[in-house]
C-alpha cells in the first residue's frame, strides 16, 4: 500500500511582510515534505494566505485601493519568498479564491441546517485592533489585556457555532490520542484550557463593521469571522465537497504545523468544527516555539524584524534553512542572532562538510586523475563497517526523528556520518597510500568509499538543504533524481565507479567577521647569538599565539619545502606559508588544529605573502606540527 503524507502551514495574514516566523514554519514543513517524497510517500504540501479581515480592509483603505487589489499585490511577497527559500509546496491557497469561498458557504449552510449554528445578541468589550471580544473580567483598566489599547462596549446580533457541546468529546479524544496535539506541553495546555466551561464561538461580524469577508449565505448582512473562514482552507484546498477521490486521498491531514500562538484556534475551534462536520481529526497538530532576536521579542516597533530575504542574500538559502532547524529543538522558543548563525555556518557547514567534500575531490583528482576508481577489498574494516552501519540505519533513524519532528536530532544523526567521513580520511591517509605502489588497491578502495559517503550525504542533506544536495551531486559528477523515492530503495555501493568528478566552488565559503588586527610588535632578534638569552615574561607576552584551524592547503609552486595554508583563527582566515612540505602533504593537514604566531609582521616567502607562522617541532627538518590535545575553538589564545 502506498502511504500518503499531507502537511500544512498556517495561512499567513497579508497585512504583514513575511518574516522569520513565517519562514520557520514553512521551511520545517518543506523539510518534512521533501523527506516524505524521498522515502516514497505520496505527498501534498499546502501553504497559502489569509486575506480577509479588518486589518486588510484598513490597510487597503490607507493605500486608496480596493482590498482585492491590495491582497493581489501583497500575496506575491509570500510567493516570491517561498521561491527563494526553495519551498516545494504543491499548492498555494488564498482565502479570496472561489474554490475556497464556495466550500465555506456550503459548510455554513450544512451546519445551519443541522442546528450547529444559531443567531444571538452578543454584548461585550470589543478590541478593534485584535478584532475580538473580551469579557468584563479579562479587560484591564478599560484596556485590551493583549494589546493594551482601549476596548469599546458593543452590542450586536451575530451567528454562533455550538462549540461548547463538543467539549467532553474533545477531552476524551485528546486523552486517547497521544500524538494528536504535540509537543506534550501544548497538549497539556489545551487540556488545561478545556477544564473551564467551553463557550460557543461567534463566527460572524455585521457587514456594517467589517465588509471584507465571506458573506454568510443565509444572512447577507454578515460575513464570517476570520477563523471560520481561515481554518477551512485545509480542506477547501483538497476539494472537500468537490472531488471526493482527491479529498479522501489526503484527509485526514498528517501534520498541521503551527506556531504556539494559534494553538487554541487549531486544537479547539478547528477540531470541534471538523467534529460537527463529521470529518476525521488531523493526525497531528504540532505547535512550535517562537524566535526572539538577539534576546529581544521581535517587533516592528523595536525595528528588529528579521527579513528572510536579507538572510538569504547574506548567508545563502541553505545555510539559513539549516540554522533555523539546527539551532533550537522544534517546539521550544529560541534566539536568533547573526553571530550564532555565522558560528554554525563556519564550523558545521564550511568546516565539517566543506572540507570533507573538498578534500575528497582533491584526492580523486590527485591520485586517480579525477575518475572514481572501483571498490576494492577494504583495509580499514572496523571504521568502514561503522560507516556502512551509520548509513544503512539512517532511514530508520530519520523516520523516527522526523516522525517526532526532532529536526535538530535528525541533523545530528546526519552529522555523525560527516564526522565518520572526516575520520575515515584521517585514518586511512590516502596521501601515504599514494606513495606506496603495493597499496594501489587499498588507495582505490579508500577513494571510492569517500565518494560513496558523499553520495549518501547528498541524499540525507536534500530535505534540509536542497540546493546544496544538487550542487554536491554536480561536483561528484553524477545526476541524482531527487524526486524519486531514493531513500529506502538505494543500497550501499550505489555510487557509480568510473565517474569523472567536477570539483567546483566551495559550497559554504567561510564568513569572515571583522578582523581585529593586533598591533604589530617587532621582536628582538636572537639570531647569531650562540647563547640563548633569557627573556622576561613581558617579552614572551609580546608574542601572540593562537589556535588555528587549517581550512585549505596547497603547494607553493617551484618550492619543495613550502605549503601555502589558509588558517582560520576565529575572527579571520590568514594565509600562512609554512616550510612543512617535506613532512606533510596538503590534504593531510586540512582540518588540523595548529598553533600560530598571530602578531608576526607579514613577510613574503618565494613571492607569497605569509601573515603569521605555524609552530613546529624540529631543528633543520620539521618533525611535527604543534597541535592541542582537546578540541579547542579556532582563535583561542595560547599562553
Ligand atoms: N492567519 C493566521 C493563521 C491562520 S491558519 C488557518 C495567522 N497568521 S500570521 O501570519 O499572523 O502568523 C503565522 C505564523 O507565524 C504563526 O504560526 C505564528 O506562530 C508564526 N510566527 C509569528 N511570529 C513568530 C516568531 N517570532 N517566531 C516563530 N513563529 C512566529 O496567525
Short mmCIF file of C-alpha atoms and ligand atoms in Angstrom, two decimals, residues 10-13 19 21-22 50 227 230-231 233-234 258-259 261-262 266 288-291 298, ligand 1:
data_model
loop_
_atom_site.label_atom_id
_atom_site.label_comp_id
_atom_site.label_asym_id
_atom_site.label_seq_id
_atom_site.Cartn_x
_atom_site.Cartn_y
_atom_site.Cartn_z
CA UNK A 10 -0.83 28.24 8.73
CA UNK A 11 -2.09 30.55 6.01
CA UNK A 12 -0.37 33.86 6.60
CA UNK A 13 -2.05 37.22 7.06
CA UNK A 19 9.39 37.48 8.49
CA UNK A 21 8.44 33.33 11.94
CA UNK A 22 6.64 32.68 8.65
CA UNK A 50 -5.36 34.51 4.94
CA UNK A 227 -11.22 31.60 11.94
CA UNK A 230 -9.32 30.63 7.51
CA UNK A 231 -9.29 27.16 9.04
CA UNK A 233 -8.55 26.31 3.83
CA UNK A 234 -7.10 22.99 4.97
CA UNK A 258 1.51 25.92 13.57
CA UNK A 259 3.09 28.41 15.97
CA UNK A 261 0.08 31.39 19.48
CA UNK A 262 -2.54 29.71 17.32
CA UNK A 266 -6.46 24.82 15.82
CA UNK A 288 6.43 25.18 17.50
CA UNK A 289 8.04 27.88 19.63
CA UNK A 290 8.83 31.49 18.85
CA UNK A 291 12.05 33.20 17.88
CA UNK A 298 10.74 40.58 17.57
N1 LIG B 1 -3.67 33.83 9.60
C1 LIG B 1 -3.37 33.22 10.84
C2 LIG B 1 -3.27 31.73 10.70
C3 LIG B 1 -4.47 31.06 10.12
S1 LIG B 1 -4.21 29.37 9.88
C4 LIG B 1 -5.67 28.75 9.46
C5 LIG B 1 -2.04 33.75 11.39
N2 LIG B 1 -1.22 34.31 10.54
S2 LIG B 1 0.16 35.02 10.91
O1 LIG B 1 0.69 35.47 9.66
O2 LIG B 1 -0.04 36.02 11.88
O3 LIG B 1 1.09 34.01 11.61
C6 LIG B 1 1.56 32.89 11.03
C7 LIG B 1 2.54 32.09 11.84
O4 LIG B 1 3.73 32.81 12.12
C8 LIG B 1 2.01 31.62 13.18
O5 LIG B 1 2.14 30.21 13.22
C9 LIG B 1 2.92 32.25 14.19
O6 LIG B 1 3.16 31.41 15.27
C10 LIG B 1 4.19 32.44 13.40
N3 LIG B 1 5.05 33.43 14.00
C11 LIG B 1 4.87 34.77 14.09
N4 LIG B 1 5.93 35.31 14.77
C12 LIG B 1 6.80 34.33 15.11
C13 LIG B 1 8.08 34.29 15.73
N5 LIG B 1 8.68 35.37 16.22
N6 LIG B 1 8.70 33.09 15.81
C14 LIG B 1 8.16 31.95 15.28
N7 LIG B 1 6.97 31.96 14.69
C15 LIG B 1 6.21 33.09 14.72
O7 LIG B 1 -1.81 33.62 12.57
#
